[in-house]
Tab-separated table of C-alpha atoms and ligand atoms in Angstrom:
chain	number	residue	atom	x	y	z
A	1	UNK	CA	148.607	172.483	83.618
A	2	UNK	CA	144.508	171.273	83.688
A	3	UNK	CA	142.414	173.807	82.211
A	4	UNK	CA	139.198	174.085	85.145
A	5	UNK	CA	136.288	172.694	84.048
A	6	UNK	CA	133.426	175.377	83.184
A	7	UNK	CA	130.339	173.991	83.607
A	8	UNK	CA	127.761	174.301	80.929
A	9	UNK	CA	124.802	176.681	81.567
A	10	UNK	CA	121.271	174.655	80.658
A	11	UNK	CA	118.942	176.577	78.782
A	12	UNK	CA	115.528	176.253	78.511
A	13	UNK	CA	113.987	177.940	75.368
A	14	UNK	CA	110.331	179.122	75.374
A	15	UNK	CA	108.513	178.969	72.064
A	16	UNK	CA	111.508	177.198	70.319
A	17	UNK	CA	110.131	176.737	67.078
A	18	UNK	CA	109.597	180.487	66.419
A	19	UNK	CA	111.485	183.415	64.822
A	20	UNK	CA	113.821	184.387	68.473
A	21	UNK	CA	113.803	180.752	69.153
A	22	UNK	CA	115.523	179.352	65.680
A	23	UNK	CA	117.902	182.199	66.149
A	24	UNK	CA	118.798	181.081	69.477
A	25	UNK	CA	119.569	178.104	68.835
A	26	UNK	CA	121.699	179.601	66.238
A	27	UNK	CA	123.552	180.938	68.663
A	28	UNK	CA	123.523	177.988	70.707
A	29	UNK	CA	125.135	175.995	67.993
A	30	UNK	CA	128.259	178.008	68.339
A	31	UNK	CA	128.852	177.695	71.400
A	32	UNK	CA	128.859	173.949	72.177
A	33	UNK	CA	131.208	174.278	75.068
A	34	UNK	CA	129.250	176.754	76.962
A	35	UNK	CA	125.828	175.983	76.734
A	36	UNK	CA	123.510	172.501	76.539
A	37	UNK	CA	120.039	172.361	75.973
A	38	UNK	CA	117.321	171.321	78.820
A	39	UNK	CA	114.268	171.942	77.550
A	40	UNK	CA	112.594	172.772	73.756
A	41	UNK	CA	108.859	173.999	73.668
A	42	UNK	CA	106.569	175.287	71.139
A	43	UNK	CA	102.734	175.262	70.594
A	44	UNK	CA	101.625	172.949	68.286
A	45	UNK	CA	104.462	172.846	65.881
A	46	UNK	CA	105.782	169.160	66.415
A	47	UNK	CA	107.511	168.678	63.329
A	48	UNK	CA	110.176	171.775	63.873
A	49	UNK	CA	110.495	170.506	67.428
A	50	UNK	CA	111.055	167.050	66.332
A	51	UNK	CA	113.739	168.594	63.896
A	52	UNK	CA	115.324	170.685	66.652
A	53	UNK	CA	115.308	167.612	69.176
A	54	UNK	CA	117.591	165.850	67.006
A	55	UNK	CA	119.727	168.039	66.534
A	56	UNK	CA	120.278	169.558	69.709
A	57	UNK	CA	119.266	166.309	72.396
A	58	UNK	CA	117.309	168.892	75.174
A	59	UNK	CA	116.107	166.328	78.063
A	60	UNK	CA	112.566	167.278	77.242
A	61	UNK	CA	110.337	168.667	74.911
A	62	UNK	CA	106.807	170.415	75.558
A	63	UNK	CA	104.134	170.998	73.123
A	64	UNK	CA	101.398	172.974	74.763
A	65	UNK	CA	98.916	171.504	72.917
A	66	UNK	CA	98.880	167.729	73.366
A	67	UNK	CA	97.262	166.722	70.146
A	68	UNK	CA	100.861	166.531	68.556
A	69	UNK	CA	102.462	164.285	71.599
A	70	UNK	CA	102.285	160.828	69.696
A	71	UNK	CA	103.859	162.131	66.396
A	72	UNK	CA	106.361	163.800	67.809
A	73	UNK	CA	107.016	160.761	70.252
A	74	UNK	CA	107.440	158.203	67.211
A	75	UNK	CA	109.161	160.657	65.211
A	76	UNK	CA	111.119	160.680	68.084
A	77	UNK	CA	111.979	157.251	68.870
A	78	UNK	CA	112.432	156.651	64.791
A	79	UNK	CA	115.444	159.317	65.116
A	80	UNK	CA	116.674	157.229	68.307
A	81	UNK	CA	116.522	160.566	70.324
A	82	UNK	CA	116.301	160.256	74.124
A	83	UNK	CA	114.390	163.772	74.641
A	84	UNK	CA	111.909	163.278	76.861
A	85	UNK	CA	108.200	164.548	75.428
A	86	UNK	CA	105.813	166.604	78.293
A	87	UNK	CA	102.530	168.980	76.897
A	88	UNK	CA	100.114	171.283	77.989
A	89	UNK	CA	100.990	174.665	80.765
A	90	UNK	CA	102.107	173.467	83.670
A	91	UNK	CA	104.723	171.290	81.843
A	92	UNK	CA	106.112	174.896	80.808
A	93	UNK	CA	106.180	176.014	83.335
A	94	UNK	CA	107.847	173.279	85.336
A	95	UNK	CA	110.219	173.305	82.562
A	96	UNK	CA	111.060	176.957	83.009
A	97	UNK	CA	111.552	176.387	86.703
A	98	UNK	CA	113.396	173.482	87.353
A	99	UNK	CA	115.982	173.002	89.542
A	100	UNK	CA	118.841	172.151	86.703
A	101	UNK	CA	118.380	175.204	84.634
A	102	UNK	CA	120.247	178.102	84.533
A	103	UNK	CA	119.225	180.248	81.731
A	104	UNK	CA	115.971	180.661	80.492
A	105	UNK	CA	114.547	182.483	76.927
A	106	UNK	CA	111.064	184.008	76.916
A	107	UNK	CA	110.157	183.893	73.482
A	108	UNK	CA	106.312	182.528	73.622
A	109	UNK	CA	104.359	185.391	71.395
A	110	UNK	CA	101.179	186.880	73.439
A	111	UNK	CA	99.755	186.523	76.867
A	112	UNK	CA	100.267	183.370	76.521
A	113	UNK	CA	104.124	183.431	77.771
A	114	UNK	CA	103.367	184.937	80.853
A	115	UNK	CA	103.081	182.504	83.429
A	116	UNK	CA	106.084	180.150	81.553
A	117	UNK	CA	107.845	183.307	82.278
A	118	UNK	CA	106.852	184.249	85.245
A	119	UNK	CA	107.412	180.683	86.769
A	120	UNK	CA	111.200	181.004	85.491
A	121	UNK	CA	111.030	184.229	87.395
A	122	UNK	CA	109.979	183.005	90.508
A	123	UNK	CA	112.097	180.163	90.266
A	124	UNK	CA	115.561	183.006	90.160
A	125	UNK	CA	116.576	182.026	86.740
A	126	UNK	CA	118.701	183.876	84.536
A	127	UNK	CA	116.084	185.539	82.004
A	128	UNK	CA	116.459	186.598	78.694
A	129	UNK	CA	113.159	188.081	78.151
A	130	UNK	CA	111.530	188.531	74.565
A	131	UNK	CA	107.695	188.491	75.177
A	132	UNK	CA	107.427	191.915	75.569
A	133	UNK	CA	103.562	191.097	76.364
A	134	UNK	CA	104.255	189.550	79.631
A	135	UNK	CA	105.535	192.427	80.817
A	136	UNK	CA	103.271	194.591	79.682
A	137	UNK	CA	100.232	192.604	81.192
A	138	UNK	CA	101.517	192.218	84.470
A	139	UNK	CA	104.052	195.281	85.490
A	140	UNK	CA	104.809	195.568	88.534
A	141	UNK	CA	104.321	191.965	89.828
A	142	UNK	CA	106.494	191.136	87.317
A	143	UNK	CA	109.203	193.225	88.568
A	144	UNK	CA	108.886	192.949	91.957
A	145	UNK	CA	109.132	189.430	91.643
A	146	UNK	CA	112.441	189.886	89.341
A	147	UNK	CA	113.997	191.866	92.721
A	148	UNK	CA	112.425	189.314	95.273
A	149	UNK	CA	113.996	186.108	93.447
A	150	UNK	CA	117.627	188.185	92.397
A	151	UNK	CA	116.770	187.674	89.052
A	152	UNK	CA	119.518	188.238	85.836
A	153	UNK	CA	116.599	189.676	83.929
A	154	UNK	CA	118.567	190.509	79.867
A	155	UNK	CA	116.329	192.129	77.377
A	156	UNK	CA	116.104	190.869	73.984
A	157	UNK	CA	113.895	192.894	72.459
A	158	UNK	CA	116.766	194.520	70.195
A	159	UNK	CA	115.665	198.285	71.340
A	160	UNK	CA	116.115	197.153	75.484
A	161	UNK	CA	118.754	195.581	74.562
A	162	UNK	CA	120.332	198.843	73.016
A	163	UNK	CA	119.149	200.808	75.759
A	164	UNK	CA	120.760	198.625	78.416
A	165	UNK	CA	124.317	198.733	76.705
A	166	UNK	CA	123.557	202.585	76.273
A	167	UNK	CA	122.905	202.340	80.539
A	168	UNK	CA	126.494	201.371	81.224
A	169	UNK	CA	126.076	197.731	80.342
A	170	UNK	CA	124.148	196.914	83.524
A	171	UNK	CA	126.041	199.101	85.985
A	172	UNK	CA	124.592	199.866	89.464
A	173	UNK	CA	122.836	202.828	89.224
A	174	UNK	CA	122.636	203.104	85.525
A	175	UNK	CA	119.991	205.304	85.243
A	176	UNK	CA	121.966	207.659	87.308
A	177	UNK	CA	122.062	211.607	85.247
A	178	UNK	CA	119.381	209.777	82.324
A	179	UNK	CA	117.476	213.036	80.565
A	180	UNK	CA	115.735	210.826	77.829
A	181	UNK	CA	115.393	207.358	76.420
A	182	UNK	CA	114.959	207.469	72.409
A	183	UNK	CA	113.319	204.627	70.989
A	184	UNK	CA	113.519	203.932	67.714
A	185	UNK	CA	111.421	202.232	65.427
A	186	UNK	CA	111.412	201.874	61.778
A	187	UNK	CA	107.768	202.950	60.889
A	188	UNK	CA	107.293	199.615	59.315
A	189	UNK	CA	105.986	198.662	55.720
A	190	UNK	CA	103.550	201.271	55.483
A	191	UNK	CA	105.460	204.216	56.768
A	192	UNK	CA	105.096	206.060	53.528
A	193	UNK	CA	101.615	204.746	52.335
A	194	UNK	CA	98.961	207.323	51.934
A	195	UNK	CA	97.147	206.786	55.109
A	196	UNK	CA	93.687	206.593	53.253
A	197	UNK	CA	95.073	202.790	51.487
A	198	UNK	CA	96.120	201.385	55.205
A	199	UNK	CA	92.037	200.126	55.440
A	200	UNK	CA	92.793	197.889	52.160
A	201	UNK	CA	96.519	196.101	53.209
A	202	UNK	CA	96.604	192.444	53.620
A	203	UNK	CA	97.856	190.393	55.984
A	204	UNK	CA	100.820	189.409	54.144
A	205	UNK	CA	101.772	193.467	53.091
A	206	UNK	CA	101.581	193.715	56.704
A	207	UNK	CA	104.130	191.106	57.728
A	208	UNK	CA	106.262	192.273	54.953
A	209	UNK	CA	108.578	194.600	57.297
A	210	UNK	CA	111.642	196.072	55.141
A	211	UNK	CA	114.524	194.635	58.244
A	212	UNK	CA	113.723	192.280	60.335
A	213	UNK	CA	112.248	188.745	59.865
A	214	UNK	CA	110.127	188.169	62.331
A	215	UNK	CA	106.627	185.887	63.819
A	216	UNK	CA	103.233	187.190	62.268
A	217	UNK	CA	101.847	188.744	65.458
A	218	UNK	CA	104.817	191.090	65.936
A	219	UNK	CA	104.862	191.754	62.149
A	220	UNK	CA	101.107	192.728	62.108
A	221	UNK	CA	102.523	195.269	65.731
A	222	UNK	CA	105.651	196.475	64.072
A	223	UNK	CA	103.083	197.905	61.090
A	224	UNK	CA	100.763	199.204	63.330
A	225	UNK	CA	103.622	200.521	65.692
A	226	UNK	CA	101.429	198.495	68.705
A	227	UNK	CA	104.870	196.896	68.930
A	228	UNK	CA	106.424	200.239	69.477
A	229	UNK	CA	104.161	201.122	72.070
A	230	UNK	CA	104.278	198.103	73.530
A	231	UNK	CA	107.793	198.664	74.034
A	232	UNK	CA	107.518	201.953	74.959
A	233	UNK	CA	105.892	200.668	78.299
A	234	UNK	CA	108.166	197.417	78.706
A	235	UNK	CA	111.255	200.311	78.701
A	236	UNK	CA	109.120	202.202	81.366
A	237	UNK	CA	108.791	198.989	83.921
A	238	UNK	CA	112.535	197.751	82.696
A	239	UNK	CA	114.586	200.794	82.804
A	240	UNK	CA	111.664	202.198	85.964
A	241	UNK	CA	111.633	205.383	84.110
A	242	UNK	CA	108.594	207.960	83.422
A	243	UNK	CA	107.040	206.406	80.016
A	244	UNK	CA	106.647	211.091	79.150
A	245	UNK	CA	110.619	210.317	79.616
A	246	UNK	CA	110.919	208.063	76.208
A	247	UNK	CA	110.478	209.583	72.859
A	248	UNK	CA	109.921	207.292	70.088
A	249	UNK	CA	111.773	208.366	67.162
A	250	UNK	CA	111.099	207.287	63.587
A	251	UNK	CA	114.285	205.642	61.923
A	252	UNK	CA	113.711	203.690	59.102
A	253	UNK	CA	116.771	201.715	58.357
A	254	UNK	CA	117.341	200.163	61.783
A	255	UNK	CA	120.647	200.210	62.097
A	256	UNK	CA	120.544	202.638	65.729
A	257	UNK	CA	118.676	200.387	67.580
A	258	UNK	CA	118.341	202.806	70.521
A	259	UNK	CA	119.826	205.675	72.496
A	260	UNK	CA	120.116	207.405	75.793
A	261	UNK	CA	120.266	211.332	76.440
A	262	UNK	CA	122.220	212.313	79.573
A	263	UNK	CA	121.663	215.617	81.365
A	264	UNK	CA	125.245	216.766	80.427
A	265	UNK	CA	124.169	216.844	76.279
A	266	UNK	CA	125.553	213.076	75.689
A	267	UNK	CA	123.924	211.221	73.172
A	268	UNK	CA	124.960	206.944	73.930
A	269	UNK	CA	123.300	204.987	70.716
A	270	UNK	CA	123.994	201.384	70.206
A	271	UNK	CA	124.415	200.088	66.540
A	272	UNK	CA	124.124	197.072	64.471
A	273	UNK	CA	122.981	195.006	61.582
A	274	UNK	CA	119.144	193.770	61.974
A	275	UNK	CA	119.868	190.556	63.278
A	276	UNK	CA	118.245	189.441	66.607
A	277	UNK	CA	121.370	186.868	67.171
A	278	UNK	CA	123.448	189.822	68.190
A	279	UNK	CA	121.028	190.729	71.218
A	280	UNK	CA	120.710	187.156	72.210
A	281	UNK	CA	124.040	186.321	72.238
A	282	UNK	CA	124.359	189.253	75.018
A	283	UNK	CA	121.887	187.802	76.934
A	284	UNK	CA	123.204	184.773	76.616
A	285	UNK	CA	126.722	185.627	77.475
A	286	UNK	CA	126.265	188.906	79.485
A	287	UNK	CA	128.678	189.772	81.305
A	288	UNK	CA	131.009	188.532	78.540
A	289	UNK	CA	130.540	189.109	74.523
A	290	UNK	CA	130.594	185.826	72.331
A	291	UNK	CA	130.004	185.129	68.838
A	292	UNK	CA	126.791	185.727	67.624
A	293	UNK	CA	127.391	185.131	63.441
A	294	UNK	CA	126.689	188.414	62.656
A	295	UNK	CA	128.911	190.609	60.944
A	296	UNK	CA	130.229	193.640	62.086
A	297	UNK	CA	128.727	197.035	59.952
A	298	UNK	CA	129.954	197.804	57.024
A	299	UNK	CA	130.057	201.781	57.360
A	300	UNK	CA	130.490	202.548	53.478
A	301	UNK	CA	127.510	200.805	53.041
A	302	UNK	CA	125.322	203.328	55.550
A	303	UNK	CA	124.878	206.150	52.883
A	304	UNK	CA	121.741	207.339	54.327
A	305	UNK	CA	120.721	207.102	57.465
A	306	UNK	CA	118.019	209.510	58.891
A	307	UNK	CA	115.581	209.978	61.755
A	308	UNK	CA	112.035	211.536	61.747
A	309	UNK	CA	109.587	212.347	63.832
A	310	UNK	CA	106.256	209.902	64.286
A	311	UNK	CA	102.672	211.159	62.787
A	312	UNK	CA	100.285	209.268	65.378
A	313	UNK	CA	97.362	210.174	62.593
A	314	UNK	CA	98.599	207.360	60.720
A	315	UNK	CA	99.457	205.081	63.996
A	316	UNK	CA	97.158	205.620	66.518
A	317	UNK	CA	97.911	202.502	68.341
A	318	UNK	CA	101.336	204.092	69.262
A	319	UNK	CA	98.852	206.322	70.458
A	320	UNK	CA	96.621	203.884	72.322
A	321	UNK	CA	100.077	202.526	73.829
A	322	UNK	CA	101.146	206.528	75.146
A	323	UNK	CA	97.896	207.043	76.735
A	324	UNK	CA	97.862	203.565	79.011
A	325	UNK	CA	101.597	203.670	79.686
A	326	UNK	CA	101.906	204.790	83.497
A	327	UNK	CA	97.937	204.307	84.252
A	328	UNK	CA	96.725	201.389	86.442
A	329	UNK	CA	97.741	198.050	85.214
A	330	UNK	CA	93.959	197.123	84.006
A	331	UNK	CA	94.523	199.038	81.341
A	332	UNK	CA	97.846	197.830	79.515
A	333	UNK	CA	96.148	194.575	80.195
A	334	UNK	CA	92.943	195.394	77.909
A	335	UNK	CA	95.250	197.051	75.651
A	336	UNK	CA	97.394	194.270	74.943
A	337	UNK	CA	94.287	191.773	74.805
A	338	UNK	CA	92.102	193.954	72.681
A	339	UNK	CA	95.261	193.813	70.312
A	340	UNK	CA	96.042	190.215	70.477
A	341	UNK	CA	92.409	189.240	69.229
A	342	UNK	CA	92.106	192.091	66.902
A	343	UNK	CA	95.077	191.247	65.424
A	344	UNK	CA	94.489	187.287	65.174
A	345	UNK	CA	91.146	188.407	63.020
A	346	UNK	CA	93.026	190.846	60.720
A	347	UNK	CA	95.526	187.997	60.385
A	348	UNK	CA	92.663	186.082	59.466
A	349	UNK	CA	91.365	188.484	56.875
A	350	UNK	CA	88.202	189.332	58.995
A	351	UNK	CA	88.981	192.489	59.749
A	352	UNK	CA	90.738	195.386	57.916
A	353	UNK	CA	93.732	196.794	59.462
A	354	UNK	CA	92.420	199.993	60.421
A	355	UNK	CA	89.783	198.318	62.397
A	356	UNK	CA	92.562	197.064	65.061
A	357	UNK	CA	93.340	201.015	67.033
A	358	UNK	CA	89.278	200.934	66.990
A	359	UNK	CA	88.379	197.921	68.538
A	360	UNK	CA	91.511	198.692	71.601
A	361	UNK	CA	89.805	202.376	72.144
A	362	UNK	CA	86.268	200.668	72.486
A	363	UNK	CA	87.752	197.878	75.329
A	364	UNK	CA	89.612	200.638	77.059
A	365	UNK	CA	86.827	202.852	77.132
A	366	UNK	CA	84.538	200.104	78.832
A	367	UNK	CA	87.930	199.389	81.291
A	368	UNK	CA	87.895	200.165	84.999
A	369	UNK	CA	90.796	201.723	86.356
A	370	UNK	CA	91.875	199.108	88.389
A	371	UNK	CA	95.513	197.478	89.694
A	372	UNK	CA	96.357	193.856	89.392
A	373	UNK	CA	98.618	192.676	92.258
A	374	UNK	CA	98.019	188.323	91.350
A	375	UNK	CA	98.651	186.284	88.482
A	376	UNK	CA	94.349	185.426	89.225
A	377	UNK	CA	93.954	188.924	88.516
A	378	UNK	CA	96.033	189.842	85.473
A	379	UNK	CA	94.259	186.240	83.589
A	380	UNK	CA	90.483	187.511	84.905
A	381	UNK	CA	91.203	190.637	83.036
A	382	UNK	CA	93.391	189.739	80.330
A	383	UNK	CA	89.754	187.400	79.546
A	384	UNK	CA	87.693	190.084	79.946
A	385	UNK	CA	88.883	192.450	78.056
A	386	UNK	CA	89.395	189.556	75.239
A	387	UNK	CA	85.855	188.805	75.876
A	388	UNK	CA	84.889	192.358	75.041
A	389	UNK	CA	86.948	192.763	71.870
A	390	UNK	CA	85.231	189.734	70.546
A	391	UNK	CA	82.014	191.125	71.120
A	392	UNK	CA	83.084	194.504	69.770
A	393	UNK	CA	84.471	192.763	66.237
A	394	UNK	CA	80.617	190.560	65.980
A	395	UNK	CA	78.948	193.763	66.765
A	396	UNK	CA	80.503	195.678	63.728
B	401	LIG	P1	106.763	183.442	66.553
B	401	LIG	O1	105.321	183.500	66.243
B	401	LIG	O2	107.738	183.295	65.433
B	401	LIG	O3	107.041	182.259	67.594
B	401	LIG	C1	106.271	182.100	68.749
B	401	LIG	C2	106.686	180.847	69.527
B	401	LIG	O4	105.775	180.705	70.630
B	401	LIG	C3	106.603	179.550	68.730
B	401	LIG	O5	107.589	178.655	69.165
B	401	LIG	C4	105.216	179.013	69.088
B	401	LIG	O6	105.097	177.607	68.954
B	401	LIG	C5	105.088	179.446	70.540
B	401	LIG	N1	103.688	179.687	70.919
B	401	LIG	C6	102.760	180.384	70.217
B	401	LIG	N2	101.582	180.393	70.877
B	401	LIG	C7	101.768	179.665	72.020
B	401	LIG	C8	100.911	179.288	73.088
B	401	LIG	N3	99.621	179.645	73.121
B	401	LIG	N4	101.446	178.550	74.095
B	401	LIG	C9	102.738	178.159	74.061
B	401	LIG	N5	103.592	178.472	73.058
B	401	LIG	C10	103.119	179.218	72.049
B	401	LIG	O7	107.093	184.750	67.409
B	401	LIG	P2	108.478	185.559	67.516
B	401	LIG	O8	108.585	186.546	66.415
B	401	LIG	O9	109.608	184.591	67.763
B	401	LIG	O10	108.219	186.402	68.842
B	401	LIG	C11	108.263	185.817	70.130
B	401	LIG	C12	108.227	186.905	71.185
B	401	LIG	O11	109.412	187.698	71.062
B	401	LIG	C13	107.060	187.895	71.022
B	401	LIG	O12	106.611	188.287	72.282
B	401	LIG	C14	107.676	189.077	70.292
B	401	LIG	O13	107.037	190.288	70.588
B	401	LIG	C15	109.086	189.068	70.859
B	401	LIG	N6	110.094	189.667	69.964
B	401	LIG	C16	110.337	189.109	68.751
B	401	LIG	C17	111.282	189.683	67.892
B	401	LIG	C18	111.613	189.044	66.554
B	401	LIG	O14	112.531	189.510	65.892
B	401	LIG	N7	110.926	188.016	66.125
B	401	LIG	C19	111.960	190.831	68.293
B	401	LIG	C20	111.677	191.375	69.538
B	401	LIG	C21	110.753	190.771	70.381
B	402	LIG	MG1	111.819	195.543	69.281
């Protein structure tokens, strides 16, 4: 008897060279016979992507800025690897679109993954969607554009990801008898630090979060809880349910990554080590359930496990994040803007930490309430708004 031939889905991976893309090509690399690579990309990083070209032989590689394109081409040609070298935008987005891929990973950090993404979208691709900013920045275009072009769209962000399990795996109407969503989030590194020290922390306290190893940017969010509030609206345009509908809920050893309420008193949580692989390995393989080289929880090791309320007095950008979540789009838009630069200058040690909630409040409160239907749109106001936030930092 012939076993049929199951052809091999081609991934593209957005932002390859950071913390989601490594571990998805983790993944990858266990799964030889299911999935080849098309297309690496990353920013400026051309030594990881030369690294990652060799290894797994994707047609092309992008680096978005060009400046790297020779080195990486020699390095390249000196590891007799075919993979074809592209740079700048529209080379990710053409690489997110085209015609031979199946599968496509948004895992670009910030704004700046939203029209790669949004290109795969348009283009009908299976989308396992990280960049939680995209989203955020562009709503309902986003999601309209999801239904329009039949999109697969898979969460990766690990709390989705929990809450789509929780919704009957991806059932038709899974939201069907929902009473709440609980979020969880683990408070972060300074979830027990008297509130008056947070103006003093440093960058690298900051990215020091006690589970997960993650990219600076969401490190800097996860401390701040931005990245919970953040989330907190992705769930709302993901799950389309009433952001006063999901209750964030403070759990610091993230090991529930998520859970839905029903109206008849059932509580669905999913659970898990810390390890992104396992949530990319459902996108990858959802319907089905592969590998993912994560072990399986070791339940005499979960002595205590506990869940607590949040104090938004010592994270008002979860705050920030409740307040904007089901107002006109303008606003996540600032939010997420105002964030991105503050955060870039605390990163940067130009700022103290408690400086990034008051730099957001000061762009939304100069933000028109206004809805952003075009891609033109979203970018005018996504500049604005970063326009205003640098003013706000120079003017302090
Ligand atoms: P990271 O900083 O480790 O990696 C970012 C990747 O994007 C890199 O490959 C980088 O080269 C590329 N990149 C950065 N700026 C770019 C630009 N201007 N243009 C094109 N490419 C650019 O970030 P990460 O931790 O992997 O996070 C990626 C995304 O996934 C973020 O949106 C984050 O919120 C989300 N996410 C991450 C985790 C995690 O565990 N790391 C969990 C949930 C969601
Ligand atoms: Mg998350």
């Amino acid at each position: 008897m012939t076993v049929p031939l199951v052809k091999k889905q081609n991934v593209t991976i957005l932002g390859s060279t950071g913390s989601i893309g490594v571990n998805t090509l983790d993944v990858i690399a266990r799964h030889g016979d299911r999935y080849a690579l098309h297309a690496l990309t990353a920013n400026s990083d051309w030594e990881t992507l030369a690294e990652q070209c060799a290894t797994f032989s994707p047609k092309f590689a992008v680096l978005k800025q060009h400046e790297g394109v020779p080195a990486l081409e020699e390095r390249l040609l000196q590891a007799g690897c075919k993979t074809q070298v592209l740079s700048g935008k529209d080379s990710l987005c053409a690489v997110a679109a085209h015609e031979e891929v199946d599968v496509v990973m948004a895992a670009i950090v910030g704004g700046a993954g939203l029209e790669p993404t949004l290109s795969a979208v348009k283009a009908g691709k299976r989308l396992l969607l990280a960049n939680k900013e995209s989203l955020v920045m562009s709503g309902s275009l986003f999601m309209q554009s999801v239904e329009q072009a039949g999109v697969i769209l898979l969460p990766i962000d690990s709390e989705h990801n929990a809450i789509y399990q929780c919704l009957a795996n991806g059932a038709p109407d899974h939201a069907k008898g929902v009473r709440k969503i609980l979020l969880t989030g683990s408070g972060g590194p300074f979830l027990r630090k008297p509130i008056e020290s947070l103006a003093k922390v440093t960058p690298n306290e900051a990215c020091a979060h006690p589970n997960w190893k993650m990219g600076r940017k969401i490190s800097v969010d996860s401390a701040s809880m931005m990245n919970k509030g953040l989330e907190l609206i992705e769930a709302s345009w993901l799950f389309s349910v009433n952001p006063r509908d999901i209750e964030v809920v403070i759990h610091p050893q993230s090991i529930v990554h998520s859970m839905v309420e029903y109206v008849d008193g059932s509580l669905v949580a999913q659970l898990g080590n810390p390890d992104m692989r396992t949530p990319i390995a459902h996108g990858l393989a959802w319907p089905d359930r592969i590998e993912s080289g994560v072990p399986g929880l070791d339940f005499t090791d979960l002595v205590d496990m506990h869940f607590e309320a949040v104090d938004l007095n010592r994270y008002p950008c979860l705050a920030l994040c409740q307040q904007v979540a089901g107002q006109a789009q303008s606003y996540a838009i600032a939010l997420n803007a105002a964030n991105e630069i503050a955060v870039q200058y605390f990163l940067d040690e130009l700022i103290p930490f408690t400086d990034i909630p008051i730099i957001i409040e000061s762009v939304l409160e100069q933000t028109s309430c206004e809805e952003a239907h075009t891609i033109e749109n979203i970018l005018a106001l996504d500049e604005e708004a970063k326009h205003r936030a640098l003013q706000k930092i120079r003017a302090r």
